[in-house]
PDB file of N, CA and C in Angstrom:
ATOM      1  N   MET F   1       0.843  -1.166   0.000  1.00  0.00           N
ATOM      2  CA  MET F   1       0.000   0.000   0.000  1.00  0.00           C
ATOM      3  C   MET F   1       0.892   1.235   0.000  1.00  0.00           C
ATOM      4  N   LYS F   2       0.588   2.129  -0.892  1.00  0.00           N
ATOM      5  CA  LYS F   2       1.395   3.330  -1.051  1.00  0.00           C
ATOM      6  C   LYS F   2       0.984   4.369  -0.012  1.00  0.00           C
ATOM      7  N   LYS F   3       1.951   4.988   0.629  1.00  0.00           N
ATOM      8  CA  LYS F   3       1.693   6.017   1.621  1.00  0.00           C
ATOM      9  C   LYS F   3       1.267   7.300   0.903  1.00  0.00           C
ATOM     10  N   MET F   4       0.172   7.922   1.371  1.00  0.00           N
ATOM     11  CA  MET F   4      -0.340   9.124   0.742  1.00  0.00           C
ATOM     12  C   MET F   4       0.498  10.311   1.182  1.00  0.00           C
ATOM     13  N   SER F   5       0.859  11.151   0.247  1.00  0.00           N
ATOM     14  CA  SER F   5       1.665  12.322   0.584  1.00  0.00           C
ATOM     15  C   SER F   5       0.788  13.369   1.256  1.00  0.00           C
ATOM     16  N   LYS F   6       1.425  14.228   1.999  1.00  0.00           N
ATOM     17  CA  LYS F   6       0.727  15.267   2.764  1.00  0.00           C
ATOM     18  C   LYS F   6      -0.102  16.177   1.856  1.00  0.00           C
ATOM     19  N   PRO F   7       0.429  16.653   0.735  1.00  0.00           N
ATOM     20  CA  PRO F   7      -0.379  17.510  -0.143  1.00  0.00           C
ATOM     21  C   PRO F   7      -1.620  16.781  -0.674  1.00  0.00           C
ATOM     22  N   ASN F   8      -1.509  15.495  -1.017  1.00  0.00           N
ATOM     23  CA  ASN F   8      -2.659  14.720  -1.486  1.00  0.00           C
ATOM     24  C   ASN F   8      -3.720  14.615  -0.402  1.00  0.00           C
ATOM     25  N   LEU F   9      -3.293  14.347   0.812  1.00  0.00           N
ATOM     26  CA  LEU F   9      -4.225  14.213   1.928  1.00  0.00           C
ATOM     27  C   LEU F   9      -4.945  15.540   2.164  1.00  0.00           C
ATOM     28  N   ASN F  10      -4.200  16.620   2.171  1.00  0.00           N
ATOM     29  CA  ASN F  10      -4.814  17.934   2.374  1.00  0.00           C
ATOM     30  C   ASN F  10      -5.819  18.254   1.265  1.00  0.00           C
ATOM     31  N   LYS F  11      -5.477  17.909   0.044  1.00  0.00           N
ATOM     32  CA  LYS F  11      -6.364  18.156  -1.092  1.00  0.00           C
ATOM     33  C   LYS F  11      -7.652  17.342  -0.935  1.00  0.00           C
ATOM     34  N   LEU F  12      -7.526  16.090  -0.549  1.00  0.00           N
ATOM     35  CA  LEU F  12      -8.694  15.239  -0.351  1.00  0.00           C
ATOM     36  C   LEU F  12      -9.572  15.737   0.800  1.00  0.00           C
ATOM     37  N   LEU F  13      -8.947  16.174   1.883  1.00  0.00           N
ATOM     38  CA  LEU F  13      -9.698  16.706   3.007  1.00  0.00           C
ATOM     39  C   LEU F  13     -10.450  17.980   2.610  1.00  0.00           C
ATOM     40  N   GLN F  14      -9.820  18.796   1.794  1.00  0.00           N
ATOM     41  CA  GLN F  14     -10.456  20.015   1.313  1.00  0.00           C
ATOM     42  C   GLN F  14     -11.657  19.661   0.420  1.00  0.00           C
ATOM     43  N   GLN F  15     -11.481  18.665  -0.457  1.00  0.00           N
ATOM     44  CA  GLN F  15     -12.566  18.231  -1.326  1.00  0.00           C
ATOM     45  C   GLN F  15     -13.727  17.674  -0.500  1.00  0.00           C
ATOM     46  N   LYS F  16     -13.374  16.926   0.535  1.00  0.00           N
ATOM     47  CA  LYS F  16     -14.398  16.364   1.414  1.00  0.00           C
ATOM     48  C   LYS F  16     -15.192  17.489   2.078  1.00  0.00           C
ATOM     49  N   ALA F  17     -14.508  18.490   2.579  1.00  0.00           N
ATOM     50  CA  ALA F  17     -15.177  19.618   3.231  1.00  0.00           C
ATOM     51  C   ALA F  17     -16.083  20.356   2.246  1.00  0.00           C
ATOM     52  N   GLU F  18     -15.608  20.530   1.013  1.00  0.00           N
ATOM     53  CA  GLU F  18     -16.408  21.198  -0.011  1.00  0.00           C
ATOM     54  C   GLU F  18     -17.659  20.381  -0.343  1.00  0.00           C
ATOM     55  N   LEU F  19     -17.495  19.067  -0.432  1.00  0.00           N
ATOM     56  CA  LEU F  19     -18.645  18.200  -0.706  1.00  0.00           C
ATOM     57  C   LEU F  19     -19.657  18.241   0.436  1.00  0.00           C
ATOM     58  N   GLU F  20     -19.171  18.220   1.654  1.00  0.00           N
ATOM     59  CA  GLU F  20     -20.064  18.284   2.812  1.00  0.00           C
ATOM     60  C   GLU F  20     -20.833  19.601   2.811  1.00  0.00           C
ATOM     61  N   THR F  21     -20.173  20.678   2.432  1.00  0.00           N
ATOM     62  CA  THR F  21     -20.828  21.979   2.344  1.00  0.00           C
ATOM     63  C   THR F  21     -21.906  21.956   1.267  1.00  0.00           C
ATOM     64  N   ARG F  22     -21.595  21.394   0.104  1.00  0.00           N
ATOM     65  CA  ARG F  22     -22.567  21.316  -0.989  1.00  0.00           C
ATOM     66  C   ARG F  22     -23.753  20.437  -0.614  1.00  0.00           C
ATOM     67  N   ILE F  23     -23.479  19.343   0.096  1.00  0.00           N
ATOM     68  CA  ILE F  23     -24.556  18.453   0.551  1.00  0.00           C
ATOM     69  C   ILE F  23     -25.484  19.212   1.492  1.00  0.00           C
ATOM     70  N   GLN F  24     -24.917  19.947   2.449  1.00  0.00           N
ATOM     71  CA  GLN F  24     -25.733  20.696   3.403  1.00  0.00           C
ATOM     72  C   GLN F  24     -26.537  21.786   2.698  1.00  0.00           C
ATOM     73  N   GLN F  25     -25.934  22.467   1.723  1.00  0.00           N
ATOM     74  CA  GLN F  25     -26.643  23.497   0.971  1.00  0.00           C
ATOM     75  C   GLN F  25     -27.821  22.890   0.199  1.00  0.00           C
ATOM     76  N   THR F  26     -27.605  21.717  -0.378  1.00  0.00           N
ATOM     77  CA  THR F  26     -28.666  21.039  -1.119  1.00  0.00           C
ATOM     78  C   THR F  26     -29.800  20.634  -0.180  1.00  0.00           C
ATOM     79  N   LYS F  27     -29.458  20.101   0.991  1.00  0.00           N
ATOM     80  CA  LYS F  27     -30.473  19.735   1.983  1.00  0.00           C
ATOM     81  C   LYS F  27     -31.261  20.970   2.422  1.00  0.00           C
ATOM     82  N   ASN F  28     -30.565  22.075   2.655  1.00  0.00           N
ATOM     83  CA  ASN F  28     -31.231  23.308   3.071  1.00  0.00           C
ATOM     84  C   ASN F  28     -32.178  23.812   1.984  1.00  0.00           C
ATOM     85  N   ARG F  29     -31.734  23.747   0.728  1.00  0.00           N
ATOM     86  CA  ARG F  29     -32.546  24.192  -0.398  1.00  0.00           C
ATOM     87  C   ARG F  29     -33.811  23.330  -0.515  1.00  0.00           C
ATOM     88  N   GLU F  30     -33.652  22.024  -0.372  1.00  0.00           N
ATOM     89  CA  GLU F  30     -34.798  21.114  -0.456  1.00  0.00           C
ATOM     90  C   GLU F  30     -35.778  21.367   0.691  1.00  0.00           C
ATOM     91  N   ALA F  31     -35.262  21.621   1.892  1.00  0.00           N
ATOM     92  CA  ALA F  31     -36.127  21.904   3.043  1.00  0.00           C
ATOM     93  C   ALA F  31     -36.888  23.210   2.824  1.00  0.00           C
ATOM     94  N   MET F  32     -36.225  24.201   2.262  1.00  0.00           N
ATOM     95  CA  MET F  32     -36.861  25.484   1.987  1.00  0.00           C
ATOM     96  C   MET F  32     -37.977  25.315   0.948  1.00  0.00           C
ATOM     97  N   GLU F  33     -37.727  24.514  -0.077  1.00  0.00           N
ATOM     98  CA  GLU F  33     -38.748  24.262  -1.098  1.00  0.00           C
ATOM     99  C   GLU F  33     -39.954  23.537  -0.498  1.00  0.00           C
ATOM    100  N   GLU F  34     -39.711  22.596   0.394  1.00  0.00           N
ATOM    101  CA  GLU F  34     -40.823  21.886   1.035  1.00  0.00           C
ATOM    102  C   GLU F  34     -41.628  22.838   1.909  1.00  0.00           C
ATOM    103  N   ARG F  35     -40.962  23.752   2.620  1.00  0.00           N
ATOM    104  CA  ARG F  35     -41.686  24.742   3.421  1.00  0.00           C
ATOM    105  C   ARG F  35     -42.563  25.614   2.522  1.00  0.00           C
ATOM    106  N   LYS F  36     -42.047  25.993   1.363  1.00  0.00           N
ATOM    107  CA  LYS F  36     -42.832  26.793   0.409  1.00  0.00           C
ATOM    108  C   LYS F  36     -44.058  26.017  -0.066  1.00  0.00           C
ATOM    109  N   ARG F  37     -43.874  24.735  -0.394  1.00  0.00           N
ATOM    110  CA  ARG F  37     -45.009  23.913  -0.829  1.00  0.00           C
ATOM    111  C   ARG F  37     -46.044  23.776   0.284  1.00  0.00           C
ATOM    112  N   ASP F  38     -45.564  23.578   1.517  1.00  0.00           N
ATOM    113  CA  ASP F  38     -46.457  23.440   2.656  1.00  0.00           C
ATOM    114  C   ASP F  38     -47.250  24.731   2.878  1.00  0.00           C
ATOM    115  N   THR F  39     -46.584  25.857   2.782  1.00  0.00           N
ATOM    116  CA  THR F  39     -47.259  27.145   2.929  1.00  0.00           C
ATOM    117  C   THR F  39     -48.319  27.325   1.853  1.00  0.00           C
ATOM    118  N   ARG F  40     -47.996  26.976   0.627  1.00  0.00           N
ATOM    119  CA  ARG F  40     -48.950  27.089  -0.484  1.00  0.00           C
ATOM    120  C   ARG F  40     -50.174  26.192  -0.235  1.00  0.00           C
ATOM    121  N   ARG F  41     -49.943  24.965   0.244  1.00  0.00           N
ATOM    122  CA  ARG F  41     -51.056  24.061   0.561  1.00  0.00           C
ATOM    123  C   ARG F  41     -51.969  24.696   1.608  1.00  0.00           C
ATOM    124  N   LYS F  42     -51.367  25.289   2.637  1.00  0.00           N
ATOM    125  CA  LYS F  42     -52.153  25.892   3.709  1.00  0.00           C
ATOM    126  C   LYS F  42     -52.959  27.079   3.199  1.00  0.00           C
ATOM    127  N   ILE F  43     -52.376  27.872   2.324  1.00  0.00           N
ATOM    128  CA  ILE F  43     -53.091  29.014   1.755  1.00  0.00           C
ATOM    129  C   ILE F  43     -54.295  28.531   0.951  1.00  0.00           C
ATOM    130  N   LEU F  44     -54.092  27.535   0.111  1.00  0.00           N
ATOM    131  CA  LEU F  44     -55.188  27.022  -0.712  1.00  0.00           C
ATOM    132  C   LEU F  44     -56.273  26.374   0.146  1.00  0.00           C
ATOM    133  N   ALA F  45     -55.874  25.596   1.143  1.00  0.00           N
ATOM    134  CA  ALA F  45     -56.848  24.962   2.032  1.00  0.00           C
ATOM    135  C   ALA F  45     -57.620  26.029   2.810  1.00  0.00           C
ATOM    136  N   GLY F  46     -56.929  27.062   3.251  1.00  0.00           N
ATOM    137  CA  GLY F  46     -57.591  28.151   3.972  1.00  0.00           C
ATOM    138  C   GLY F  46     -58.594  28.882   3.095  1.00  0.00           C
ATOM    139  N   ALA F  47     -58.217  29.121   1.845  1.00  0.00           N
ATOM    140  CA  ALA F  47     -59.137  29.782   0.916  1.00  0.00           C
ATOM    141  C   ALA F  47     -60.392  28.938   0.718  1.00  0.00           C
ATOM    142  N   TYR F  48     -60.220  27.633   0.658  1.00  0.00           N
ATOM    143  CA  TYR F  48     -61.355  26.721   0.490  1.00  0.00           C
ATOM    144  C   TYR F  48     -62.275  26.781   1.704  1.00  0.00           C
ATOM    145  N   VAL F  49     -61.695  26.760   2.888  1.00  0.00           N
ATOM    146  CA  VAL F  49     -62.491  26.787   4.118  1.00  0.00           C
ATOM    147  C   VAL F  49     -63.219  28.125   4.240  1.00  0.00           C
ATOM    148  N   ILE F  50     -62.570  29.214   3.875  1.00  0.00           N
ATOM    149  CA  ILE F  50     -63.232  30.524   3.909  1.00  0.00           C
ATOM    150  C   ILE F  50     -64.408  30.529   2.948  1.00  0.00           C
ATOM    151  N   ARG F  51     -64.237  29.937   1.791  1.00  0.00           N
ATOM    152  CA  ARG F  51     -65.340  29.848   0.825  1.00  0.00           C
ATOM    153  C   ARG F  51     -66.483  29.016   1.407  1.00  0.00           C
ATOM    154  N   LEU F  52     -66.168  27.899   2.073  1.00  0.00           N
ATOM    155  CA  LEU F  52     -67.211  27.074   2.706  1.00  0.00           C
ATOM    156  C   LEU F  52     -67.989  27.873   3.746  1.00  0.00           C
ATOM    157  N   ALA F  53     -67.294  28.772   4.421  1.00  0.00           N
ATOM    158  CA  ALA F  53     -67.934  29.588   5.449  1.00  0.00           C
ATOM    159  C   ALA F  53     -68.667  30.773   4.823  1.00  0.00           C
ATOM    160  N   GLU F  54     -68.737  30.777   3.498  1.00  0.00           N
ATOM    161  CA  GLU F  54     -69.405  31.849   2.757  1.00  0.00           C
ATOM    162  C   GLU F  54     -68.854  33.213   3.155  1.00  0.00           C
ATOM    163  N   ASN F  55     -67.556  33.275   3.326  1.00  0.00           N
ATOM    164  CA  ASN F  55     -66.818  34.489   3.686  1.00  0.00           C
ATOM    165  C   ASN F  55     -67.249  35.092   5.022  1.00  0.00           C
ATOM    166  N   ASP F  56     -67.903  34.315   5.860  1.00  0.00           N
ATOM    167  CA  ASP F  56     -68.271  34.772   7.201  1.00  0.00           C
ATOM    168  C   ASP F  56     -67.097  34.446   8.135  1.00  0.00           C
ATOM    169  N   LEU F  57     -66.164  35.383   8.230  1.00  0.00           N
ATOM    170  CA  LEU F  57     -64.950  35.134   9.003  1.00  0.00           C
ATOM    171  C   LEU F  57     -65.225  35.008  10.497  1.00  0.00           C
ATOM    172  N   ARG F  58     -66.215  35.731  10.985  1.00  0.00           N
ATOM    173  CA  ARG F  58     -66.548  35.622  12.409  1.00  0.00           C
ATOM    174  C   ARG F  58     -67.024  34.204  12.726  1.00  0.00           C
ATOM    175  N   LYS F  59     -67.898  33.668  11.892  1.00  0.00           N
ATOM    176  CA  LYS F  59     -68.394  32.294  12.071  1.00  0.00           C
ATOM    177  C   LYS F  59     -67.228  31.310  11.982  1.00  0.00           C
ATOM    178  N   LEU F  60     -66.372  31.506  10.999  1.00  0.00           N
ATOM    179  CA  LEU F  60     -65.213  30.627  10.832  1.00  0.00           C
ATOM    180  C   LEU F  60     -64.290  30.723  12.043  1.00  0.00           C
ATOM    181  N   GLY F  61     -64.091  31.924  12.532  1.00  0.00           N
ATOM    182  CA  GLY F  61     -63.252  32.113  13.717  1.00  0.00           C
ATOM    183  C   GLY F  61     -63.777  31.348  14.909  1.00  0.00           C
ATOM    184  N   LYS F  62     -65.089  31.392  15.092  1.00  0.00           N
ATOM    185  CA  LYS F  62     -65.690  30.660  16.217  1.00  0.00           C
ATOM    186  C   LYS F  62     -65.516  29.151  16.040  1.00  0.00           C
ATOM    187  N   GLU F  63     -65.616  28.696  14.804  1.00  0.00           N
ATOM    188  CA  GLU F  63     -65.383  27.264  14.531  1.00  0.00           C
ATOM    189  C   GLU F  63     -63.929  26.892  14.859  1.00  0.00           C
ATOM    190  N   LEU F  64     -63.010  27.763  14.507  1.00  0.00           N
ATOM    191  CA  LEU F  64     -61.591  27.501  14.786  1.00  0.00           C
ATOM    192  C   LEU F  64     -61.315  27.505  16.286  1.00  0.00           C
ATOM    193  N   ILE F  65     -62.007  28.371  17.009  1.00  0.00           N
ATOM    194  CA  ILE F  65     -61.866  28.387  18.469  1.00  0.00           C
ATOM    195  C   ILE F  65     -62.398  27.070  19.043  1.00  0.00           C
ATOM    196  N   ALA F  66     -63.559  26.660  18.574  1.00  0.00           N
ATOM    197  CA  ALA F  66     -64.161  25.411  19.059  1.00  0.00           C
ATOM    198  C   ALA F  66     -63.264  24.207  18.760  1.00  0.00           C
ATOM    199  N   ALA F  67     -62.532  24.278  17.651  1.00  0.00           N
ATOM    200  CA  ALA F  67     -61.636  23.182  17.270  1.00  0.00           C
ATOM    201  C   ALA F  67     -60.289  23.274  17.988  1.00  0.00           C
ATOM    202  N   GLY F  68     -60.093  24.343  18.754  1.00  0.00           N
ATOM    203  CA  GLY F  68     -58.839  24.500  19.490  1.00  0.00           C
ATOM    204  C   GLY F  68     -57.681  24.956  18.620  1.00  0.00           C
ATOM    205  N   ILE F  69     -57.997  25.566  17.482  1.00  0.00           N
ATOM    206  CA  ILE F  69     -56.956  25.984  16.541  1.00  0.00           C
ATOM    207  C   ILE F  69     -56.611  27.461  16.690  1.00  0.00           C
ATOM    208  N   LEU F  70     -57.606  28.286  16.974  1.00  0.00           N
ATOM    209  CA  LEU F  70     -57.408  29.737  17.008  1.00  0.00           C
ATOM    210  C   LEU F  70     -57.015  30.182  18.405  1.00  0.00           C
ATOM    211  N   GLU F  71     -55.966  30.968  18.487  1.00  0.00           N
ATOM    212  CA  GLU F  71     -55.495  31.508  19.760  1.00  0.00           C
ATOM    213  C   GLU F  71     -56.061  32.910  19.953  1.00  0.00           C
ATOM    214  N   PRO F  72     -56.218  33.327  21.198  1.00  0.00           N
ATOM    215  CA  PRO F  72     -56.770  34.665  21.464  1.00  0.00           C
ATOM    216  C   PRO F  72     -56.038  35.780  20.721  1.00  0.00           C
ATOM    217  N   ARG F  73     -54.763  35.656  20.532  1.00  0.00           N
ATOM    218  CA  ARG F  73     -54.021  36.712  19.832  1.00  0.00           C
ATOM    219  C   ARG F  73     -54.471  36.859  18.376  1.00  0.00           C
ATOM    220  N   ASP F  74     -55.172  35.844  17.836  1.00  0.00           N
ATOM    221  CA  ASP F  74     -55.612  35.872  16.444  1.00  0.00           C
ATOM    222  C   ASP F  74     -57.096  36.187  16.283  1.00  0.00           C
ATOM    223  N   TYR F  75     -57.804  36.393  17.387  1.00  0.00           N
ATOM    224  CA  TYR F  75     -59.245  36.637  17.310  1.00  0.00           C
ATOM    225  C   TYR F  75     -59.572  37.814  16.391  1.00  0.00           C
ATOM    226  N   ALA F  76     -58.828  38.888  16.494  1.00  0.00           N
ATOM    227  CA  ALA F  76     -59.118  40.092  15.705  1.00  0.00           C
ATOM    228  C   ALA F  76     -59.065  39.815  14.202  1.00  0.00           C
ATOM    229  N   LEU F  77     -58.250  38.864  13.792  1.00  0.00           N
ATOM    230  CA  LEU F  77     -58.179  38.522  12.367  1.00  0.00           C
ATOM    231  C   LEU F  77     -59.521  38.039  11.836  1.00  0.00           C
ATOM    232  N   PHE F  78     -60.350  37.525  12.740  1.00  0.00           N
ATOM    233  CA  PHE F  78     -61.648  36.980  12.358  1.00  0.00           C
ATOM    234  C   PHE F  78     -62.796  37.839  12.890  1.00  0.00           C
ATOM    235  N   GLY F  79     -62.469  39.054  13.341  1.00  0.00           N
ATOM    236  CA  GLY F  79     -63.497  39.965  13.823  1.00  0.00           C
ATOM    237  C   GLY F  79     -64.126  39.540  15.132  1.00  0.00           C
ATOM    238  N   ILE F  80     -63.354  38.833  15.933  1.00  0.00           N
ATOM    239  CA  ILE F  80     -63.854  38.336  17.215  1.00  0.00           C
ATOM    240  C   ILE F  80     -63.109  39.068  18.326  1.00  0.00           C
ATOM    241  N   GLY F  81     -63.884  39.576  19.306  1.00  0.00           N
ATOM    242  CA  GLY F  81     -63.273  40.219  20.454  1.00  0.00           C
ATOM    243  C   GLY F  81     -62.775  39.173  21.433  1.00  0.00           C
ATOM    244  N   ASN F  82     -61.907  39.563  22.330  1.00  0.00           N
ATOM    245  CA  ASN F  82     -61.383  38.630  23.332  1.00  0.00           C
ATOM    246  C   ASN F  82     -62.447  38.196  24.327  1.00  0.00           C
ATOM    247  N   ASP F  83     -63.549  38.923  24.394  1.00  0.00           N
ATOM    248  CA  ASP F  83     -64.631  38.587  25.316  1.00  0.00           C
ATOM    249  C   ASP F  83     -65.733  37.861  24.550  1.00  0.00           C
ATOM    250  N   LEU F  84     -65.438  36.645  24.139  1.00  0.00           N
ATOM    251  CA  LEU F  84     -66.379  35.852  23.340  1.00  0.00           C
ATOM    252  C   LEU F  84     -67.701  35.689  24.052  1.00  0.00           C
ATOM    253  N   ASP F  85     -68.770  35.937  23.305  1.00  0.00           N
ATOM    254  CA  ASP F  85     -70.073  35.594  23.859  1.00  0.00           C
ATOM    255  C   ASP F  85     -70.280  34.099  23.659  1.00  0.00           C
ATOM    256  N   GLY F  86     -71.129  33.509  24.412  1.00  0.00           N
ATOM    257  CA  GLY F  86     -71.302  32.057  24.369  1.00  0.00           C
ATOM    258  C   GLY F  86     -72.217  31.576  23.266  1.00  0.00           C
ATOM    259  N   THR F  87     -72.504  32.429  22.292  1.00  0.00           N
ATOM    260  CA  THR F  87     -73.431  32.007  21.249  1.00  0.00           C
ATOM    261  C   THR F  87     -72.864  30.867  20.437  1.00  0.00           C
ATOM    262  N   ASP F  88     -73.744  29.958  20.079  1.00  0.00           N
ATOM    263  CA  ASP F  88     -73.371  28.783  19.291  1.00  0.00           C
ATOM    264  C   ASP F  88     -73.536  29.116  17.817  1.00  0.00           C
ATOM    265  N   THR F  89     -72.722  28.501  16.976  1.00  0.00           N
ATOM    266  CA  THR F  89     -72.847  28.726  15.538  1.00  0.00           C
ATOM    267  C   THR F  89     -73.084  27.398  14.859  1.00  0.00           C
ATOM    268  N   ASP F  90     -73.605  27.481  13.664  1.00  0.00           N
ATOM    269  CA  ASP F  90     -73.753  26.266  12.872  1.00  0.00           C
ATOM    270  C   ASP F  90     -72.366  25.811  12.469  1.00  0.00           C
ATOM    271  N   SER F  91     -72.144  24.521  12.480  1.00  0.00           N
ATOM    272  CA  SER F  91     -70.851  23.989  12.082  1.00  0.00           C
ATOM    273  C   SER F  91     -70.710  24.040  10.565  1.00  0.00           C
ATOM    274  N   LEU F  92     -69.476  24.238  10.132  1.00  0.00           N
ATOM    275  CA  LEU F  92     -69.194  24.217   8.703  1.00  0.00           C
ATOM    276  C   LEU F  92     -69.169  22.777   8.230  1.00  0.00           C
ATOM    277  N   ALA F  93     -69.658  22.550   7.050  1.00  0.00           N
ATOM    278  CA  ALA F  93     -69.626  21.201   6.469  1.00  0.00           C
ATOM    279  C   ALA F  93     -68.398  21.095   5.602  1.00  0.00           C
ATOM    280  N   LEU F  94     -67.411  20.355   6.050  1.00  0.00           N
ATOM    281  CA  LEU F  94     -66.179  20.189   5.281  1.00  0.00           C
ATOM    282  C   LEU F  94     -66.183  18.887   4.494  1.00  0.00           C
ATOM    283  N   VAL F  95     -67.319  18.435   4.107  1.00  0.00           N
ATOM    284  CA  VAL F  95     -67.411  17.169   3.399  1.00  0.00           C
ATOM    285  C   VAL F  95     -67.517  17.382   1.914  1.00  0.00           C
TER     286      VAL F  95
END
């Protein structure tokens, strides 16, 4: 077995480091693309649910609260005050 010279070893180590960097960059790029796809799915699904609610955001907000999805900090987005009245709403049909 031939002994590897110091310059060859250093060159190989440098190539290895460059490859590891490229691998990590590729993984990061793929993760970013998946986040974009996931965000797009959520936007489209949200638009569909808003349409099902016939653009009644207050009704939809109450449904989201009942489902445990909407947090008090987001109530205003749906025209709901922090002092929710106990009125019941018709459930949305997501079928």
